[in-house]
Amino acid sequence: MHKGLILTGGGARAAYQVGVLKGIASLLPRSVYNPFPIICGTSAGAINALSIAGRAGPFRLRTSKLERIWHELTPADVYRTDPIGVVKNTFHLLASFVHSGYGIGKPVSLLDNAPLRKMMDNYVKFDYLNTAIENGELEGIAITAMSYASGQSVTFYQGHPQLTPWNRSRRRGEKIDLTIDHLMASTAIPGLFPAVKIGQDYFGDGAVRQLKPISPALHMGASKLLIVGVSDNQAGSQQPVELSHSPSAAQIVGHMFNSAFIDAVESDLETLHSINRLAAALPQSLREKNHITDLNPVDVLSISPSESIDLIAQEHLAQLPRSLRLFLRLTGATARGGGASAASYLLFEQGFCRKLIDLGMRDALAKETDIKGFFDL
Protein backbone atom coordinates (compact mmCIF):
# COMPACT_ATOMS: atom_id res chain seq x y z
CA MET A 1 0.00 0.00 0.00
CA HIS A 2 1.24 3.47 -0.91
CA LYS A 3 1.65 5.65 2.17
CA GLY A 4 0.96 9.35 1.89
CA LEU A 5 1.79 12.19 4.26
CA ILE A 6 -0.47 15.27 4.28
CA LEU A 7 0.77 18.41 6.04
CA THR A 8 -1.85 21.15 6.27
CA GLY A 9 -1.39 24.91 6.52
CA GLY A 10 -1.39 27.11 9.57
CA GLY A 11 1.47 29.62 9.64
CA ALA A 12 3.55 29.34 12.80
CA ARG A 13 1.21 26.58 14.01
CA ALA A 14 3.02 24.26 11.58
CA ALA A 15 5.76 23.93 14.21
CA TYR A 16 3.43 21.33 15.73
CA GLN A 17 3.89 19.15 12.64
CA VAL A 18 7.64 19.10 13.22
CA GLY A 19 7.13 17.61 16.66
CA VAL A 20 4.80 14.95 15.27
CA LEU A 21 7.31 14.05 12.54
CA LYS A 22 10.06 13.88 15.16
CA GLY A 23 7.92 11.53 17.24
CA ILE A 24 7.21 9.31 14.23
CA ALA A 25 10.91 9.22 13.35
CA SER A 26 11.78 8.05 16.87
CA LEU A 27 9.42 5.06 16.46
CA LEU A 28 10.85 3.97 13.10
CA PRO A 29 14.14 2.12 12.52
CA ARG A 30 17.13 4.46 12.17
CA SER A 31 17.81 3.03 8.71
CA VAL A 32 14.54 4.34 7.23
CA TYR A 33 15.20 7.06 4.65
CA ASN A 34 11.71 8.18 3.74
CA PRO A 35 8.66 6.32 5.08
CA PHE A 36 6.29 8.41 2.92
CA PRO A 37 6.58 7.82 -0.85
CA ILE A 38 3.87 10.45 -1.39
CA ILE A 39 4.10 13.81 0.39
CA CYS A 40 1.62 16.69 0.11
CA GLY A 41 2.01 20.09 1.73
CA THR A 42 -0.06 23.26 1.78
CA SER A 43 0.87 26.72 3.04
CA ALA A 44 3.26 26.35 6.01
CA GLY A 45 2.82 22.60 5.63
CA ALA A 46 4.55 22.98 2.27
CA ILE A 47 7.64 24.22 4.10
CA ASN A 48 7.78 21.03 6.16
CA ALA A 49 6.89 18.82 3.18
CA LEU A 50 9.70 20.13 0.99
CA SER A 51 12.12 20.17 3.92
CA ILE A 52 11.52 16.43 4.31
CA ALA A 53 11.40 15.50 0.62
CA GLY A 54 14.11 17.90 -0.51
CA ARG A 55 16.92 16.58 1.66
CA ALA A 56 19.05 13.44 1.58
CA GLY A 57 19.72 11.15 4.52
CA PRO A 58 17.74 9.04 7.01
CA PHE A 59 14.28 10.26 8.03
CA ARG A 60 15.42 10.75 11.62
CA LEU A 61 18.22 13.06 10.45
CA ARG A 62 15.87 15.03 8.20
CA THR A 63 13.38 15.63 11.00
CA SER A 64 16.21 16.59 13.35
CA LYS A 65 17.47 19.23 10.91
CA LEU A 66 13.94 20.52 10.36
CA GLU A 67 13.44 20.75 14.11
CA ARG A 68 16.63 22.80 14.38
CA ILE A 69 15.24 25.36 11.94
CA TRP A 70 11.96 25.77 13.81
CA HIS A 71 13.74 25.67 17.17
CA GLU A 72 15.82 28.73 16.34
CA LEU A 73 13.19 30.53 14.25
CA THR A 74 12.44 34.20 14.84
CA PRO A 75 9.93 36.50 13.12
CA ALA A 76 12.86 38.19 11.35
CA ASP A 77 13.64 34.86 9.65
CA VAL A 78 10.17 34.87 8.08
CA TYR A 79 9.31 38.51 7.39
CA ARG A 80 10.98 41.90 7.74
CA THR A 81 10.46 43.32 11.20
CA ASP A 82 12.94 46.20 11.07
CA PRO A 83 11.36 49.71 11.14
CA ILE A 84 12.60 50.57 7.63
CA GLY A 85 11.16 47.37 6.18
CA VAL A 86 7.82 47.82 7.95
CA VAL A 87 7.49 51.48 6.90
CA LYS A 88 8.49 50.68 3.32
CA ASN A 89 5.91 47.94 3.01
CA THR A 90 3.22 50.09 4.65
CA PHE A 91 3.95 52.92 2.21
CA HIS A 92 3.74 50.51 -0.73
CA LEU A 93 0.38 49.27 0.55
CA LEU A 94 -1.00 52.80 0.98
CA ALA A 95 0.24 53.78 -2.47
CA SER A 96 -1.83 51.00 -3.99
CA PHE A 97 -5.01 52.79 -2.89
CA VAL A 98 -4.40 55.48 -5.50
CA HIS A 99 -3.35 52.94 -8.13
CA SER A 100 -6.61 51.02 -8.62
CA GLY A 101 -5.84 48.88 -5.58
CA TYR A 102 -2.85 46.99 -6.95
CA GLY A 103 0.83 47.40 -6.23
CA ILE A 104 3.32 49.31 -8.33
CA GLY A 105 6.21 47.03 -9.28
CA LYS A 106 5.30 44.24 -6.88
CA PRO A 107 2.18 42.73 -5.26
CA VAL A 108 0.81 44.46 -2.19
CA SER A 109 1.02 42.92 1.27
CA LEU A 110 1.29 43.96 4.90
CA LEU A 111 4.55 42.05 5.40
CA ASP A 112 7.64 41.36 3.31
CA ASN A 113 8.55 37.65 3.50
CA ALA A 114 11.82 37.93 1.58
CA PRO A 115 13.75 36.46 4.57
CA LEU A 116 11.68 33.26 4.34
CA ARG A 117 12.39 32.94 0.62
CA LYS A 118 16.12 33.28 1.21
CA MET A 119 16.16 30.78 4.09
CA MET A 120 14.13 28.11 2.31
CA ASP A 121 15.93 28.52 -1.02
CA ASN A 122 19.17 27.77 0.82
CA TYR A 123 17.74 24.86 2.80
CA VAL A 124 15.58 22.88 0.36
CA LYS A 125 17.58 21.03 -2.29
CA PHE A 126 15.09 21.16 -5.16
CA ASP A 127 17.50 19.26 -7.41
CA TYR A 128 17.35 16.33 -4.98
CA LEU A 129 13.64 15.79 -5.68
CA ASN A 130 14.37 14.24 -9.08
CA THR A 131 17.14 12.13 -7.55
CA ALA A 132 14.74 10.82 -4.89
CA ILE A 133 12.14 10.03 -7.56
CA GLU A 134 14.65 8.24 -9.78
CA ASN A 135 16.04 6.06 -6.98
CA GLY A 136 12.53 5.04 -5.86
CA GLU A 137 12.64 6.86 -2.55
CA LEU A 138 9.88 9.25 -3.57
CA GLU A 139 6.88 8.67 -5.82
CA GLY A 140 5.45 12.17 -5.73
CA ILE A 141 5.67 15.50 -3.91
CA ALA A 142 2.81 17.99 -4.20
CA ILE A 143 2.48 21.65 -3.19
CA THR A 144 -0.89 23.41 -3.45
CA ALA A 145 -1.49 27.10 -4.17
CA MET A 146 -4.50 29.25 -5.12
CA SER A 147 -4.76 30.94 -8.53
CA TYR A 148 -5.87 34.56 -8.30
CA ALA A 149 -6.85 34.49 -11.98
CA SER A 150 -9.16 31.46 -11.95
CA GLY A 151 -9.84 31.01 -8.24
CA GLN A 152 -8.83 27.36 -8.64
CA SER A 153 -6.90 25.32 -6.13
CA VAL A 154 -3.84 24.27 -8.13
CA THR A 155 -1.66 21.40 -6.95
CA PHE A 156 1.83 21.56 -8.44
CA TYR A 157 3.39 18.13 -8.26
CA GLN A 158 6.59 16.39 -9.23
CA GLY A 159 6.81 12.62 -9.51
CA HIS A 160 6.92 9.46 -11.58
CA PRO A 161 5.83 9.62 -15.25
CA GLN A 162 2.75 7.49 -14.50
CA LEU A 163 1.32 10.26 -12.31
CA THR A 164 -1.04 12.12 -14.62
CA PRO A 165 -2.61 15.59 -14.20
CA TRP A 166 -6.20 15.88 -13.00
CA ASN A 167 -8.97 18.43 -13.43
CA ARG A 168 -11.94 18.57 -11.06
CA SER A 169 -14.41 21.22 -9.94
CA ARG A 170 -12.40 24.25 -8.74
CA ARG A 171 -9.18 22.23 -8.47
CA ARG A 172 -6.56 20.74 -10.74
CA GLY A 173 -3.17 19.03 -10.65
CA GLU A 174 -0.30 20.33 -12.74
CA LYS A 175 2.90 18.37 -13.25
CA ILE A 176 5.98 20.56 -13.02
CA ASP A 177 9.49 20.76 -11.58
CA LEU A 178 8.99 22.42 -8.21
CA THR A 179 10.94 25.59 -7.34
CA ILE A 180 11.14 28.12 -4.54
CA ASP A 181 8.35 30.08 -6.30
CA HIS A 182 5.87 27.25 -5.77
CA LEU A 183 6.76 27.08 -2.09
CA MET A 184 6.45 30.85 -1.63
CA ALA A 185 3.14 30.90 -3.52
CA SER A 186 1.69 28.20 -1.29
CA THR A 187 2.65 30.16 1.85
CA ALA A 188 1.48 33.59 0.66
CA ILE A 189 -1.37 34.29 3.09
CA PRO A 190 -3.62 36.83 1.29
CA GLY A 191 -3.08 40.37 2.52
CA LEU A 192 -0.19 39.41 4.78
CA PHE A 193 2.36 38.10 2.27
CA PRO A 194 2.73 39.04 -1.42
CA ALA A 195 1.29 36.93 -4.21
CA VAL A 196 3.83 35.07 -6.35
CA LYS A 197 3.86 35.08 -10.14
CA ILE A 198 4.25 31.67 -11.78
CA GLY A 199 4.02 31.75 -15.55
CA GLN A 200 1.36 34.33 -16.43
CA ASP A 201 -0.66 33.89 -13.23
CA TYR A 202 -0.37 35.07 -9.65
CA PHE A 203 -0.81 32.60 -6.80
CA GLY A 204 -1.52 32.84 -3.10
CA ASP A 205 -1.84 30.61 -0.04
CA GLY A 206 -2.88 27.09 -0.97
CA ALA A 207 -5.25 26.68 1.97
CA VAL A 208 -7.58 29.28 0.47
CA ARG A 209 -10.27 27.60 -1.64
CA GLN A 210 -8.73 24.16 -1.09
CA LEU A 211 -12.04 22.35 -0.69
CA LYS A 212 -10.51 18.86 -0.83
CA PRO A 213 -7.13 18.91 0.97
CA ILE A 214 -6.90 15.09 0.93
CA SER A 215 -7.54 14.64 -2.79
CA PRO A 216 -4.00 15.40 -4.15
CA ALA A 217 -2.56 12.44 -2.22
CA LEU A 218 -5.31 10.16 -3.52
CA HIS A 219 -4.80 11.36 -7.10
CA MET A 220 -1.12 10.43 -6.75
CA GLY A 221 -1.99 6.91 -5.67
CA ALA A 222 -1.89 6.98 -1.87
CA SER A 223 -3.99 4.29 -0.19
CA LYS A 224 -2.84 4.92 3.40
CA LEU A 225 -2.81 8.47 4.72
CA LEU A 226 -1.19 10.10 7.71
CA ILE A 227 -2.60 13.59 8.18
CA VAL A 228 -0.97 16.08 10.52
CA GLY A 229 -3.19 19.08 11.10
CA VAL A 230 -3.08 22.13 13.33
CA SER A 231 -6.70 22.14 14.51
CA ASP A 232 -7.04 22.10 18.27
CA ASN A 233 -10.81 21.59 18.25
CA GLN A 234 -10.44 18.30 20.09
CA ALA A 235 -8.68 20.21 22.88
CA GLY A 236 -11.85 22.19 23.56
CA SER A 237 -10.64 25.51 22.14
CA GLN A 238 -13.86 25.77 20.15
CA GLN A 239 -15.69 26.79 23.34
CA PRO A 240 -17.15 30.34 23.05
CA VAL A 241 -14.99 33.18 24.35
CA GLU A 242 -16.95 35.61 26.52
CA LEU A 243 -16.49 39.16 25.26
CA SER A 244 -17.90 42.41 26.60
CA HIS A 245 -17.63 44.07 23.19
CA SER A 246 -18.28 43.41 19.52
CA PRO A 247 -15.74 41.13 17.75
CA SER A 248 -12.40 42.78 17.09
CA ALA A 249 -10.85 42.92 13.63
CA ALA A 250 -8.30 40.28 14.68
CA GLN A 251 -11.02 37.98 16.00
CA ILE A 252 -12.84 38.21 12.67
CA VAL A 253 -9.61 37.52 10.78
CA GLY A 254 -8.87 34.62 13.13
CA HIS A 255 -12.14 32.93 12.19
CA MET A 256 -11.37 33.52 8.51
CA PHE A 257 -7.93 31.93 8.96
CA ASN A 258 -9.43 28.97 10.81
CA SER A 259 -11.95 28.54 8.02
CA ALA A 260 -9.16 28.38 5.43
CA PHE A 261 -6.57 26.37 7.34
CA ILE A 262 -8.68 24.05 9.50
CA ASP A 263 -12.32 23.65 8.48
CA ALA A 264 -11.71 22.19 5.00
CA VAL A 265 -9.44 19.46 6.38
CA GLU A 266 -11.89 18.45 9.08
CA SER A 267 -14.78 18.43 6.59
CA ASP A 268 -12.81 16.37 4.08
CA LEU A 269 -11.89 13.88 6.80
CA GLU A 270 -15.54 13.44 7.75
CA THR A 271 -16.39 12.77 4.10
CA LEU A 272 -13.57 10.24 3.79
CA HIS A 273 -14.70 8.38 6.92
CA SER A 274 -18.24 8.20 5.50
CA ILE A 275 -16.93 6.83 2.19
CA ASN A 276 -14.85 4.27 4.08
CA ARG A 277 -17.94 3.03 5.91
CA LEU A 278 -19.85 2.81 2.65
CA ALA A 279 -17.00 0.97 0.90
CA ALA A 280 -16.67 -1.49 3.77
CA ALA A 281 -20.40 -2.23 3.74
CA LEU A 282 -20.65 -2.74 -0.02
CA PRO A 283 -20.82 -6.49 -0.83
CA GLN A 284 -18.34 -7.86 -3.36
CA SER A 285 -21.21 -9.27 -5.45
CA LEU A 286 -22.75 -5.81 -5.78
CA ARG A 287 -19.37 -4.34 -6.72
CA GLU A 288 -18.94 -6.89 -9.52
CA LYS A 289 -22.50 -6.50 -10.75
CA ASN A 290 -22.21 -2.74 -11.08
CA HIS A 291 -18.54 -2.72 -12.15
CA ILE A 292 -17.50 -0.67 -9.12
CA THR A 293 -13.71 -0.75 -9.07
CA ASP A 294 -12.73 2.65 -7.66
CA LEU A 295 -14.54 2.64 -4.31
CA ASN A 296 -12.03 1.25 -1.82
CA PRO A 297 -11.45 2.10 1.84
CA VAL A 298 -8.54 4.43 2.59
CA ASP A 299 -6.63 3.77 5.81
CA VAL A 300 -6.34 7.10 7.63
CA LEU A 301 -4.42 8.17 10.73
CA SER A 302 -4.95 11.77 11.77
CA ILE A 303 -2.90 13.54 14.44
CA SER A 304 -3.79 17.00 15.73
CA PRO A 305 -3.05 19.10 18.84
CA SER A 306 -4.37 17.79 22.16
CA GLU A 307 -4.00 21.23 23.76
CA SER A 308 -5.34 24.64 22.78
CA ILE A 309 -2.90 26.43 20.49
CA ASP A 310 -4.73 29.70 21.09
CA LEU A 311 -4.03 29.49 24.82
CA ILE A 312 -0.37 28.70 24.17
CA ALA A 313 -0.19 31.67 21.79
CA GLN A 314 -1.54 34.05 24.44
CA GLU A 315 1.48 33.27 26.60
CA HIS A 316 3.92 34.38 23.90
CA LEU A 317 2.41 37.47 22.27
CA ALA A 318 4.77 39.73 24.23
CA GLN A 319 7.79 38.13 22.52
CA LEU A 320 6.83 39.45 19.07
CA PRO A 321 8.72 42.43 17.59
CA ARG A 322 7.46 45.80 18.83
CA SER A 323 6.25 46.90 15.40
CA LEU A 324 4.10 43.79 15.00
CA ARG A 325 2.87 43.93 18.61
CA LEU A 326 1.57 47.44 17.98
CA PHE A 327 -0.26 46.36 14.85
CA LEU A 328 -1.76 43.33 16.59
CA ARG A 329 -2.83 45.41 19.58
CA LEU A 330 -4.57 47.93 17.32
CA THR A 331 -6.52 45.14 15.61
CA GLY A 332 -7.41 43.36 18.85
CA ALA A 333 -5.08 40.38 18.47
CA THR A 334 -4.81 39.99 22.24
CA ALA A 335 -6.33 37.67 24.81
CA ARG A 336 -8.73 40.44 25.86
CA GLY A 337 -9.66 41.22 22.27
CA GLY A 338 -10.30 37.57 21.45
CA GLY A 339 -7.83 37.67 18.54
CA ALA A 340 -5.03 35.43 19.83
CA SER A 341 -6.03 32.85 17.21
CA ALA A 342 -5.14 35.26 14.38
CA ALA A 343 -1.86 36.18 16.10
CA SER A 344 -0.89 32.50 16.40
CA TYR A 345 -0.47 32.24 12.64
CA LEU A 346 2.24 34.93 12.74
CA LEU A 347 3.87 33.89 16.00
CA PHE A 348 7.17 32.65 14.56
CA GLU A 349 8.82 33.03 17.95
CA GLN A 350 11.15 30.54 19.60
CA GLY A 351 9.20 29.94 22.80
CA PHE A 352 5.91 29.38 20.96
CA CYS A 353 7.41 27.14 18.27
CA ARG A 354 9.32 25.05 20.80
CA LYS A 355 6.18 24.47 22.85
CA LEU A 356 4.32 23.32 19.75
CA ILE A 357 7.18 20.99 18.78
CA ASP A 358 7.11 19.46 22.26
CA LEU A 359 3.32 19.11 22.07
CA GLY A 360 3.55 17.43 18.66
CA MET A 361 6.17 15.01 19.97
CA ARG A 362 3.98 14.08 22.95
CA ASP A 363 0.88 13.64 20.82
CA ALA A 364 2.75 11.38 18.40
CA LEU A 365 4.15 9.19 21.16
CA ALA A 366 0.68 9.00 22.71
CA LYS A 367 -0.41 7.35 19.45
CA GLU A 368 2.54 4.96 19.34
CA THR A 369 0.32 1.91 18.84
CA ASP A 370 -1.58 3.56 15.97
CA ILE A 371 1.61 4.75 14.31
CA LYS A 372 3.27 1.35 14.53
CA GLY A 373 0.12 -0.18 13.10
CA PHE A 374 0.15 2.32 10.25
CA PHE A 375 3.69 1.27 9.34
CA ASP A 376 3.04 -2.43 10.07
CA LEU A 377 5.76 -2.52 12.73
XYZ file of C-alpha atoms in Angstrom:
377
model
C 0.000 0.000 0.000
C 1.239 3.470 -0.914
C 1.652 5.650 2.168
C 0.957 9.354 1.887
C 1.790 12.195 4.257
C -0.465 15.266 4.282
C 0.766 18.410 6.044
C -1.848 21.148 6.275
C -1.387 24.911 6.517
C -1.390 27.110 9.570
C 1.466 29.625 9.636
C 3.551 29.336 12.803
C 1.212 26.580 14.007
C 3.022 24.257 11.582
C 5.762 23.930 14.207
C 3.427 21.332 15.731
C 3.889 19.148 12.635
C 7.639 19.104 13.216
C 7.127 17.613 16.663
C 4.803 14.950 15.267
C 7.307 14.045 12.545
C 10.062 13.883 15.160
C 7.922 11.529 17.241
C 7.212 9.310 14.229
C 10.915 9.215 13.346
C 11.777 8.048 16.874
C 9.422 5.064 16.461
C 10.854 3.973 13.103
C 14.135 2.120 12.521
C 17.128 4.456 12.165
C 17.811 3.034 8.713
C 14.535 4.342 7.228
C 15.204 7.059 4.648
C 11.705 8.178 3.744
C 8.661 6.320 5.083
C 6.293 8.408 2.925
C 6.577 7.818 -0.854
C 3.868 10.453 -1.390
C 4.096 13.806 0.386
C 1.620 16.691 0.111
C 2.013 20.093 1.731
C -0.060 23.256 1.784
C 0.870 26.716 3.045
C 3.261 26.347 6.010
C 2.821 22.598 5.634
C 4.554 22.978 2.265
C 7.645 24.223 4.101
C 7.779 21.035 6.157
C 6.888 18.819 3.181
C 9.696 20.133 0.990
C 12.115 20.173 3.915
C 11.521 16.428 4.306
C 11.399 15.498 0.617
C 14.109 17.904 -0.510
C 16.925 16.581 1.661
C 19.052 13.444 1.578
C 19.716 11.147 4.522
C 17.735 9.044 7.006
C 14.283 10.264 8.028
C 15.424 10.754 11.616
C 18.217 13.056 10.449
C 15.866 15.032 8.200
C 13.381 15.634 11.003
C 16.209 16.592 13.349
C 17.466 19.231 10.912
C 13.943 20.518 10.361
C 13.435 20.755 14.109
C 16.627 22.802 14.384
C 15.236 25.361 11.943
C 11.962 25.774 13.814
C 13.736 25.666 17.174
C 15.820 28.727 16.336
C 13.192 30.526 14.249
C 12.444 34.200 14.842
C 9.933 36.502 13.117
C 12.860 38.194 11.352
C 13.640 34.855 9.651
C 10.170 34.868 8.084
C 9.306 38.512 7.389
C 10.985 41.898 7.737
C 10.463 43.315 11.203
C 12.944 46.203 11.074
C 11.365 49.710 11.145
C 12.596 50.569 7.634
C 11.164 47.367 6.181
C 7.818 47.825 7.948
C 7.494 51.479 6.899
C 8.494 50.678 3.319
C 5.905 47.938 3.011
C 3.216 50.092 4.651
C 3.946 52.923 2.205
C 3.745 50.510 -0.729
C 0.376 49.268 0.549
C -0.998 52.798 0.980
C 0.244 53.785 -2.473
C -1.825 51.001 -3.993
C -5.009 52.788 -2.888
C -4.397 55.481 -5.497
C -3.349 52.944 -8.128
C -6.605 51.025 -8.615
C -5.843 48.875 -5.575
C -2.853 46.985 -6.946
C 0.830 47.402 -6.232
C 3.321 49.309 -8.327
C 6.206 47.032 -9.285
C 5.298 44.236 -6.876
C 2.183 42.730 -5.264
C 0.807 44.463 -2.189
C 1.020 42.923 1.271
C 1.291 43.959 4.898
C 4.548 42.049 5.397
C 7.645 41.356 3.305
C 8.545 37.648 3.503
C 11.824 37.934 1.577
C 13.748 36.458 4.570
C 11.677 33.257 4.342
C 12.390 32.937 0.620
C 16.121 33.280 1.209
C 16.158 30.784 4.095
C 14.127 28.107 2.307
C 15.929 28.516 -1.016
C 19.171 27.766 0.815
C 17.741 24.862 2.800
C 15.577 22.884 0.362
C 17.575 21.026 -2.289
C 15.086 21.162 -5.163
C 17.498 19.255 -7.407
C 17.348 16.326 -4.981
C 13.636 15.795 -5.680
C 14.371 14.238 -9.080
C 17.142 12.127 -7.554
C 14.741 10.824 -4.893
C 12.138 10.030 -7.561
C 14.654 8.243 -9.780
C 16.041 6.061 -6.982
C 12.532 5.043 -5.859
C 12.639 6.856 -2.546
C 9.880 9.254 -3.574
C 6.877 8.673 -5.815
C 5.449 12.166 -5.726
C 5.666 15.498 -3.913
C 2.808 17.993 -4.195
C 2.477 21.649 -3.190
C -0.885 23.413 -3.450
C -1.494 27.099 -4.169
C -4.497 29.246 -5.123
C -4.756 30.941 -8.526
C -5.870 34.562 -8.300
C -6.853 34.491 -11.980
C -9.156 31.465 -11.955
C -9.838 31.007 -8.240
C -8.827 27.360 -8.637
C -6.904 25.316 -6.126
C -3.837 24.271 -8.128
C -1.657 21.399 -6.952
C 1.826 21.558 -8.443
C 3.394 18.129 -8.262
C 6.594 16.387 -9.226
C 6.813 12.617 -9.509
C 6.923 9.458 -11.585
C 5.826 9.623 -15.245
C 2.749 7.487 -14.501
C 1.316 10.264 -12.312
C -1.041 12.120 -14.620
C -2.608 15.593 -14.200
C -6.205 15.878 -13.003
C -8.974 18.426 -13.428
C -11.936 18.573 -11.063
C -14.408 21.216 -9.942
C -12.396 24.246 -8.741
C -9.182 22.228 -8.474
C -6.561 20.741 -10.742
C -3.174 19.033 -10.653
C -0.303 20.330 -12.741
C 2.899 18.371 -13.246
C 5.976 20.562 -13.017
C 9.486 20.763 -11.582
C 8.993 22.425 -8.206
C 10.939 25.589 -7.345
C 11.137 28.123 -4.541
C 8.352 30.084 -6.295
C 5.871 27.246 -5.770
C 6.763 27.085 -2.091
C 6.448 30.849 -1.634
C 3.142 30.903 -3.517
C 1.691 28.201 -1.286
C 2.652 30.157 1.855
C 1.477 33.588 0.656
C -1.370 34.287 3.094
C -3.617 36.829 1.294
C -3.081 40.367 2.516
C -0.189 39.408 4.776
C 2.361 38.099 2.274
C 2.730 39.045 -1.420
C 1.286 36.932 -4.207
C 3.828 35.069 -6.350
C 3.864 35.082 -10.143
C 4.250 31.671 -11.782
C 4.017 31.747 -15.551
C 1.360 34.328 -16.426
C -0.655 33.893 -13.227
C -0.371 35.075 -9.646
C -0.808 32.603 -6.803
C -1.516 32.843 -3.095
C -1.843 30.610 -0.045
C -2.884 27.089 -0.972
C -5.253 26.684 1.966
C -7.576 29.280 0.469
C -10.273 27.600 -1.643
C -8.732 24.158 -1.085
C -12.037 22.352 -0.689
C -10.513 18.855 -0.833
C -7.129 18.905 0.968
C -6.904 15.093 0.934
C -7.536 14.636 -2.794
C -4.001 15.398 -4.151
C -2.559 12.439 -2.218
C -5.312 10.157 -3.522
C -4.797 11.363 -7.095
C -1.122 10.430 -6.750
C -1.989 6.908 -5.671
C -1.888 6.976 -1.865
C -3.986 4.287 -0.194
C -2.839 4.917 3.398
C -2.814 8.474 4.717
C -1.190 10.097 7.707
C -2.601 13.588 8.175
C -0.969 16.077 10.524
C -3.195 19.077 11.098
C -3.080 22.130 13.333
C -6.702 22.141 14.508
C -7.041 22.100 18.273
C -10.814 21.595 18.254
C -10.440 18.299 20.091
C -8.681 20.210 22.877
C -11.848 22.191 23.557
C -10.637 25.514 22.135
C -13.857 25.770 20.154
C -15.689 26.794 23.342
C -17.147 30.336 23.048
C -14.993 33.183 24.353
C -16.945 35.611 26.519
C -16.486 39.162 25.257
C -17.904 42.410 26.600
C -17.629 44.074 23.186
C -18.277 43.407 19.519
C -15.743 41.128 17.748
C -12.401 42.781 17.089
C -10.847 42.916 13.629
C -8.305 40.282 14.682
C -11.022 37.985 16.002
C -12.842 38.209 12.674
C -9.607 37.520 10.781
C -8.875 34.621 13.134
C -12.135 32.929 12.188
C -11.368 33.521 8.506
C -7.927 31.931 8.955
C -9.428 28.974 10.807
C -11.954 28.540 8.016
C -9.161 28.379 5.428
C -6.567 26.370 7.344
C -8.677 24.052 9.495
C -12.320 23.651 8.483
C -11.715 22.190 5.003
C -9.436 19.460 6.380
C -11.893 18.447 9.084
C -14.781 18.432 6.588
C -12.806 16.372 4.076
C -11.885 13.882 6.801
C -15.540 13.440 7.752
C -16.393 12.773 4.101
C -13.566 10.245 3.794
C -14.703 8.382 6.916
C -18.239 8.205 5.496
C -16.932 6.825 2.187
C -14.852 4.269 4.078
C -17.938 3.033 5.915
C -19.847 2.809 2.647
C -17.005 0.968 0.897
C -16.670 -1.492 3.769
C -20.395 -2.232 3.743
C -20.654 -2.744 -0.018
C -20.821 -6.491 -0.828
C -18.344 -7.857 -3.359
C -21.208 -9.266 -5.450
C -22.748 -5.811 -5.780
C -19.366 -4.344 -6.718
C -18.936 -6.889 -9.521
C -22.502 -6.504 -10.752
C -22.211 -2.738 -11.077
C -18.540 -2.720 -12.151
C -17.497 -0.666 -9.120
C -13.709 -0.748 -9.068
C -12.733 2.653 -7.663
C -14.536 2.636 -4.308
C -12.026 1.252 -1.824
C -11.449 2.104 1.844
C -8.536 4.426 2.593
C -6.628 3.771 5.807
C -6.339 7.103 7.631
C -4.417 8.172 10.729
C -4.952 11.775 11.774
C -2.901 13.545 14.443
C -3.795 17.003 15.729
C -3.049 19.105 18.842
C -4.371 17.792 22.156
C -3.996 21.229 23.760
C -5.338 24.638 22.781
C -2.900 26.432 20.488
C -4.734 29.703 21.088
C -4.033 29.493 24.820
C -0.369 28.704 24.165
C -0.190 31.672 21.788
C -1.540 34.049 24.442
C 1.480 33.273 26.604
C 3.924 34.379 23.901
C 2.412 37.466 22.274
C 4.775 39.734 24.227
C 7.794 38.128 22.519
C 6.826 39.447 19.070
C 8.715 42.432 17.586
C 7.464 45.800 18.830
C 6.248 46.904 15.405
C 4.099 43.790 14.999
C 2.868 43.928 18.613
C 1.571 47.444 17.984
C -0.258 46.357 14.849
C -1.764 43.331 16.587
C -2.829 45.411 19.581
C -4.574 47.932 17.318
C -6.521 45.140 15.610
C -7.412 43.357 18.854
C -5.078 40.378 18.475
C -4.814 39.993 22.240
C -6.330 37.668 24.810
C -8.728 40.440 25.864
C -9.658 41.220 22.269
C -10.295 37.570 21.445
C -7.830 37.674 18.542
C -5.031 35.426 19.828
C -6.030 32.850 17.211
C -5.138 35.261 14.384
C -1.860 36.182 16.098
C -0.887 32.500 16.404
C -0.471 32.244 12.638
C 2.236 34.929 12.737
C 3.865 33.893 16.005
C 7.169 32.650 14.563
C 8.818 33.026 17.948
C 11.151 30.537 19.598
C 9.202 29.939 22.800
C 5.910 29.380 20.959
C 7.415 27.141 18.269
C 9.323 25.054 20.797
C 6.177 24.470 22.847
C 4.316 23.325 19.750
C 7.180 20.994 18.781
C 7.114 19.459 22.260
C 3.319 19.111 22.069
C 3.551 17.433 18.662
C 6.170 15.011 19.969
C 3.980 14.080 22.954
C 0.883 13.639 20.815
C 2.748 11.380 18.396
C 4.151 9.193 21.156
C 0.677 9.004 22.707
C -0.413 7.346 19.454
C 2.541 4.961 19.342
C 0.320 1.909 18.838
C -1.582 3.556 15.973
C 1.615 4.753 14.307
C 3.266 1.347 14.529
C 0.116 -0.183 13.096
C 0.152 2.323 10.253
C 3.693 1.269 9.342
C 3.042 -2.427 10.065
C 5.761 -2.522 12.728
